[in-house]
Amino acid sequence: MTPEQQQIRELAREFAENELRPNAEHWDREGKLPRDVVAKLGELGFLGMLLPEEFDGLGLDTTTYLVALEEIARGDASVAVAMSVHNSLPTQMIRAQGSDAQKERWLKPMARGEMLGAFSLSEPDSGSDAASLTAQARKVDGGWVLNGAKAWVTNGGFGDVVVAMARTDTADDRRGAKGIGAFIVPTSTEGYIVGKKEDKMGQRASETVGVAFQEMFIPDDQLLGEPGMGFIYALQGLNGGRLGIGAIALGIAQAALEHAVAYAGERRQFGAAIKDFQGMQFKLANMATRIAASRALLHQAGDARESGGNAVQMASMAKLFASETAMFVTTEAIQVFGGYGYMKEYPVERLFRDAKVTEIYEGTSEIQRTVIARELYR
Ligand code: CAA
């Protein structure tokens, strides 16, 4: 790591150790995060890590951001996903496609943490096949009127502004991936209806909601880029977003390994600490090795994004490998803890639940494999 990366890592670790870890179990049980956590992330600059200084961001490179995000996830994965979605998707989409006026209006408060961002692509009947979405944007004088139902929106009610995808083509003019627009939608907009908060297996403190658009008017100056290009912008955003999910998976895995190592050193059976048994050593060694490989792949993917390598394939590889590592490591960590690992009072139970969704959101492992394989033939 560069000295700058080490410094950012220390800052993130200190914040996570002092403010997140001690609260993670409570927030998981309550199923919600206090809003001041977001304000603190903003004060530390963690909500503008990838934005240039001219937009009040820290102007850091992707790998440095991933280093910080891993530390936040090591403290609490629910906080990390709020941070990841905000940094990787809405802010990057506005940065890449927004007009100067849009950047001035939205990016600065987002970078400072005064506005938390969300991303809305999925719908009840459109998940992996994201281009099949049916929410409709109808052109009217001065803007667009949006109608439809969206699903699984992280920060969808808790956040302040959502970049939402809806069809800009009409029913008899369907153009698949090329007929979708991306709209900047403040959650306070009339017709933006927040549905029920999902009761999830893991990352329970992170807010995931369904949203309905009911005759929701969005002015022209809140359309991003070209009206038919929103799906492409969303996929471009996800190329970065998937790295963020890889970093979250890595932070969860690292936390689980540390708990397992500590427990195996303390727990005595058959007259010895269980770490002295080869069966346990092999488990811990496999966990540590997969984590190190995930981190190397993730940082390589982060560097590829900065230097113009095959960022699409690398991002999918890093997300796939890190999320499957998180599932492997948390499963093994429970095994190391034995019966205690299955109890809610030990943190590995929560880490196991938190890990699962990293194999699902921002593209399932099956979609990542599809993307990786497709790139082999380009
Ligand atoms: N980056 C940029 N552009 C891309 C791209 C990528 N990764 N993948 C495809 N495209 C472009 C293609 O080049 C194509 O454009 P052209 O016609 O100009 O060549 C266009 O997009 C359409 O591509 P495809 O025909 O390949 O599209 P497809 O319908 O076959 O599907 C897919 C592609 C990879 C399966 C895509 O739908 C996908 O990634 N699905 C998963 C959806 C997903 O990740 N959802 C996440 C939900 S958000 C979430 O979870 C956030 C949260 O809150 C935590």
PDB file of C-alpha atoms in Angstrom, residues 181-309:
ATOM      1  CA  GLY A 181     -33.514   6.734 -19.422  1.00  0.00           C
ATOM      2  CA  ALA A 182     -31.696   7.516 -16.155  1.00  0.00           C
ATOM      3  CA  PHE A 183     -33.379  10.158 -13.998  1.00  0.00           C
ATOM      4  CA  ILE A 184     -32.162  12.069 -10.937  1.00  0.00           C
ATOM      5  CA  VAL A 185     -35.027  11.743  -8.465  1.00  0.00           C
ATOM      6  CA  PRO A 186     -35.026  13.359  -5.014  1.00  0.00           C
ATOM      7  CA  THR A 187     -36.878  11.047  -2.608  1.00  0.00           C
ATOM      8  CA  SER A 188     -39.028  14.043  -1.612  1.00  0.00           C
ATOM      9  CA  THR A 189     -40.552  14.221  -5.136  1.00  0.00           C
ATOM     10  CA  GLU A 190     -44.348  14.068  -5.256  1.00  0.00           C
ATOM     11  CA  GLY A 191     -45.351  10.622  -6.548  1.00  0.00           C
ATOM     12  CA  TYR A 192     -42.238   8.906  -5.161  1.00  0.00           C
ATOM     13  CA  ILE A 193     -43.863   6.358  -2.840  1.00  0.00           C
ATOM     14  CA  VAL A 194     -41.662   4.336  -0.510  1.00  0.00           C
ATOM     15  CA  GLY A 195     -43.047   0.838   0.034  1.00  0.00           C
ATOM     16  CA  LYS A 196     -42.432  -1.640   2.793  1.00  0.00           C
ATOM     17  CA  LYS A 197     -38.971  -2.052   4.228  1.00  0.00           C
ATOM     18  CA  GLU A 198     -37.781  -5.552   3.378  1.00  0.00           C
ATOM     19  CA  ASP A 199     -37.270  -7.967   6.279  1.00  0.00           C
ATOM     20  CA  LYS A 200     -33.938  -9.438   5.230  1.00  0.00           C
ATOM     21  CA  MET A 201     -31.699 -12.333   6.274  1.00  0.00           C
ATOM     22  CA  GLY A 202     -28.571 -10.176   6.587  1.00  0.00           C
ATOM     23  CA  GLN A 203     -27.282  -6.619   6.281  1.00  0.00           C
ATOM     24  CA  ARG A 204     -30.473  -5.935   8.152  1.00  0.00           C
ATOM     25  CA  ALA A 205     -29.613  -2.399   9.214  1.00  0.00           C
ATOM     26  CA  SER A 206     -29.194  -1.310   5.601  1.00  0.00           C
ATOM     27  CA  GLU A 207     -32.498  -0.075   4.272  1.00  0.00           C
ATOM     28  CA  THR A 208     -33.890  -2.006   1.288  1.00  0.00           C
ATOM     29  CA  VAL A 209     -37.279  -0.878   0.009  1.00  0.00           C
ATOM     30  CA  GLY A 210     -39.669  -1.230  -2.880  1.00  0.00           C
ATOM     31  CA  VAL A 211     -40.632   2.082  -4.468  1.00  0.00           C
ATOM     32  CA  ALA A 212     -43.590   3.084  -6.626  1.00  0.00           C
ATOM     33  CA  PHE A 213     -43.572   5.974  -9.076  1.00  0.00           C
ATOM     34  CA  GLN A 214     -47.083   7.376  -9.362  1.00  0.00           C
ATOM     35  CA  GLU A 215     -47.492  10.106 -11.988  1.00  0.00           C
ATOM     36  CA  MET A 216     -44.118  11.430 -10.751  1.00  0.00           C
ATOM     37  CA  PHE A 217     -43.041  14.554 -12.667  1.00  0.00           C
ATOM     38  CA  ILE A 218     -39.290  14.892 -13.274  1.00  0.00           C
ATOM     39  CA  PRO A 219     -38.114  18.081 -15.004  1.00  0.00           C
ATOM     40  CA  ASP A 220     -35.913  17.863 -18.100  1.00  0.00           C
ATOM     41  CA  ASP A 221     -32.878  19.055 -16.173  1.00  0.00           C
ATOM     42  CA  GLN A 222     -33.028  15.883 -14.052  1.00  0.00           C
ATOM     43  CA  LEU A 223     -32.607  13.519 -17.003  1.00  0.00           C
ATOM     44  CA  LEU A 224     -29.030  12.219 -17.202  1.00  0.00           C
ATOM     45  CA  GLY A 225     -27.389  12.307 -20.624  1.00  0.00           C
ATOM     46  CA  GLU A 226     -29.379  10.900 -23.562  1.00  0.00           C
ATOM     47  CA  PRO A 227     -32.980   9.723 -22.999  1.00  0.00           C
ATOM     48  CA  GLY A 228     -32.376   6.203 -24.405  1.00  0.00           C
ATOM     49  CA  MET A 229     -28.987   5.497 -22.816  1.00  0.00           C
ATOM     50  CA  GLY A 230     -29.824   5.020 -19.148  1.00  0.00           C
ATOM     51  CA  PHE A 231     -29.376   1.234 -19.168  1.00  0.00           C
ATOM     52  CA  ILE A 232     -25.855   1.569 -20.564  1.00  0.00           C
ATOM     53  CA  TYR A 233     -25.059   4.226 -17.952  1.00  0.00           C
ATOM     54  CA  ALA A 234     -26.398   1.882 -15.264  1.00  0.00           C
ATOM     55  CA  LEU A 235     -24.193  -0.995 -16.450  1.00  0.00           C
ATOM     56  CA  GLN A 236     -21.205   1.336 -16.588  1.00  0.00           C
ATOM     57  CA  GLY A 237     -22.002   2.307 -13.006  1.00  0.00           C
ATOM     58  CA  LEU A 238     -22.273  -1.337 -11.991  1.00  0.00           C
ATOM     59  CA  ASN A 239     -18.778  -2.005 -13.353  1.00  0.00           C
ATOM     60  CA  GLY A 240     -17.567   0.156 -10.473  1.00  0.00           C
ATOM     61  CA  GLY A 241     -20.329  -0.860  -8.069  1.00  0.00           C
ATOM     62  CA  ARG A 242     -19.323  -4.511  -8.281  1.00  0.00           C
ATOM     63  CA  LEU A 243     -15.850  -3.644  -6.996  1.00  0.00           C
ATOM     64  CA  GLY A 244     -17.488  -2.009  -4.004  1.00  0.00           C
ATOM     65  CA  ILE A 245     -19.462  -5.174  -3.289  1.00  0.00           C
ATOM     66  CA  GLY A 246     -16.215  -7.160  -3.561  1.00  0.00           C
ATOM     67  CA  ALA A 247     -14.694  -4.896  -0.896  1.00  0.00           C
ATOM     68  CA  ILE A 248     -17.717  -5.392   1.375  1.00  0.00           C
ATOM     69  CA  ALA A 249     -17.437  -9.175   0.994  1.00  0.00           C
ATOM     70  CA  LEU A 250     -13.741  -8.948   1.813  1.00  0.00           C
ATOM     71  CA  GLY A 251     -14.360  -6.900   4.967  1.00  0.00           C
ATOM     72  CA  ILE A 252     -16.955  -9.428   6.166  1.00  0.00           C
ATOM     73  CA  ALA A 253     -14.554 -12.327   5.487  1.00  0.00           C
ATOM     74  CA  GLN A 254     -11.662 -10.577   7.235  1.00  0.00           C
ATOM     75  CA  ALA A 255     -13.789  -9.962  10.332  1.00  0.00           C
ATOM     76  CA  ALA A 256     -14.896 -13.610  10.403  1.00  0.00           C
ATOM     77  CA  LEU A 257     -11.313 -14.843  10.066  1.00  0.00           C
ATOM     78  CA  GLU A 258     -10.162 -12.641  12.948  1.00  0.00           C
ATOM     79  CA  HIS A 259     -12.941 -13.947  15.199  1.00  0.00           C
ATOM     80  CA  ALA A 260     -12.119 -17.550  14.233  1.00  0.00           C
ATOM     81  CA  VAL A 261      -8.385 -17.096  14.872  1.00  0.00           C
ATOM     82  CA  ALA A 262      -9.025 -15.558  18.298  1.00  0.00           C
ATOM     83  CA  TYR A 263     -11.533 -18.242  19.280  1.00  0.00           C
ATOM     84  CA  ALA A 264      -9.349 -21.134  18.095  1.00  0.00           C
ATOM     85  CA  GLY A 265      -6.551 -19.736  20.281  1.00  0.00           C
ATOM     86  CA  GLU A 266      -8.752 -19.629  23.383  1.00  0.00           C
ATOM     87  CA  ARG A 267     -10.991 -22.653  23.071  1.00  0.00           C
ATOM     88  CA  ARG A 268      -9.544 -25.783  24.666  1.00  0.00           C
ATOM     89  CA  GLN A 269     -10.671 -29.331  23.923  1.00  0.00           C
ATOM     90  CA  PHE A 270      -8.858 -32.650  24.417  1.00  0.00           C
ATOM     91  CA  GLY A 271      -6.353 -30.809  26.644  1.00  0.00           C
ATOM     92  CA  ALA A 272      -5.140 -28.286  24.053  1.00  0.00           C
ATOM     93  CA  ALA A 273      -6.149 -25.047  22.313  1.00  0.00           C
ATOM     94  CA  ILE A 274      -8.067 -26.113  19.220  1.00  0.00           C
ATOM     95  CA  LYS A 275      -5.663 -24.058  17.044  1.00  0.00           C
ATOM     96  CA  ASP A 276      -3.076 -26.764  17.790  1.00  0.00           C
ATOM     97  CA  PHE A 277      -5.107 -29.390  15.924  1.00  0.00           C
ATOM     98  CA  GLN A 278      -4.225 -29.787  12.283  1.00  0.00           C
ATOM     99  CA  GLY A 279      -7.905 -29.926  11.245  1.00  0.00           C
ATOM    100  CA  MET A 280      -8.374 -26.394  12.605  1.00  0.00           C
ATOM    101  CA  GLN A 281      -5.085 -25.158  11.152  1.00  0.00           C
ATOM    102  CA  PHE A 282      -6.116 -26.306   7.682  1.00  0.00           C
ATOM    103  CA  LYS A 283      -9.416 -24.454   7.986  1.00  0.00           C
ATOM    104  CA  LEU A 284      -7.777 -21.210   9.127  1.00  0.00           C
ATOM    105  CA  ALA A 285      -5.101 -21.509   6.446  1.00  0.00           C
ATOM    106  CA  ASN A 286      -7.686 -21.960   3.689  1.00  0.00           C
ATOM    107  CA  MET A 287      -9.675 -18.988   4.972  1.00  0.00           C
ATOM    108  CA  ALA A 288      -6.629 -16.697   5.155  1.00  0.00           C
ATOM    109  CA  THR A 289      -5.384 -17.771   1.708  1.00  0.00           C
ATOM    110  CA  ARG A 290      -8.690 -17.141  -0.032  1.00  0.00           C
ATOM    111  CA  ILE A 291      -8.948 -13.723   1.635  1.00  0.00           C
ATOM    112  CA  ALA A 292      -5.447 -12.747   0.498  1.00  0.00           C
ATOM    113  CA  ALA A 293      -6.250 -13.885  -3.063  1.00  0.00           C
ATOM    114  CA  SER A 294      -9.532 -11.931  -3.057  1.00  0.00           C
ATOM    115  CA  ARG A 295      -7.782  -8.786  -1.887  1.00  0.00           C
ATOM    116  CA  ALA A 296      -5.081  -9.111  -4.551  1.00  0.00           C
ATOM    117  CA  LEU A 297      -7.686  -9.626  -7.287  1.00  0.00           C
ATOM    118  CA  LEU A 298      -9.812  -6.745  -6.040  1.00  0.00           C
ATOM    119  CA  HIS A 299      -6.908  -4.317  -5.936  1.00  0.00           C
ATOM    120  CA  GLN A 300      -5.789  -5.477  -9.383  1.00  0.00           C
ATOM    121  CA  ALA A 301      -9.302  -4.788 -10.637  1.00  0.00           C
ATOM    122  CA  GLY A 302      -9.245  -1.362  -8.958  1.00  0.00           C
ATOM    123  CA  ASP A 303      -5.948  -0.557 -10.687  1.00  0.00           C
ATOM    124  CA  ALA A 304      -7.322  -1.836 -14.031  1.00  0.00           C
ATOM    125  CA  ARG A 305     -10.209   0.600 -13.696  1.00  0.00           C
ATOM    126  CA  GLU A 306      -7.771   3.482 -13.229  1.00  0.00           C
ATOM    127  CA  SER A 307      -5.429   2.470 -16.040  1.00  0.00           C
ATOM    128  CA  GLY A 308      -7.901   1.367 -18.707  1.00  0.00           C
ATOM    129  CA  GLY A 309      -7.439  -2.430 -18.455  1.00  0.00           C
TER     130      GLY A 309
END
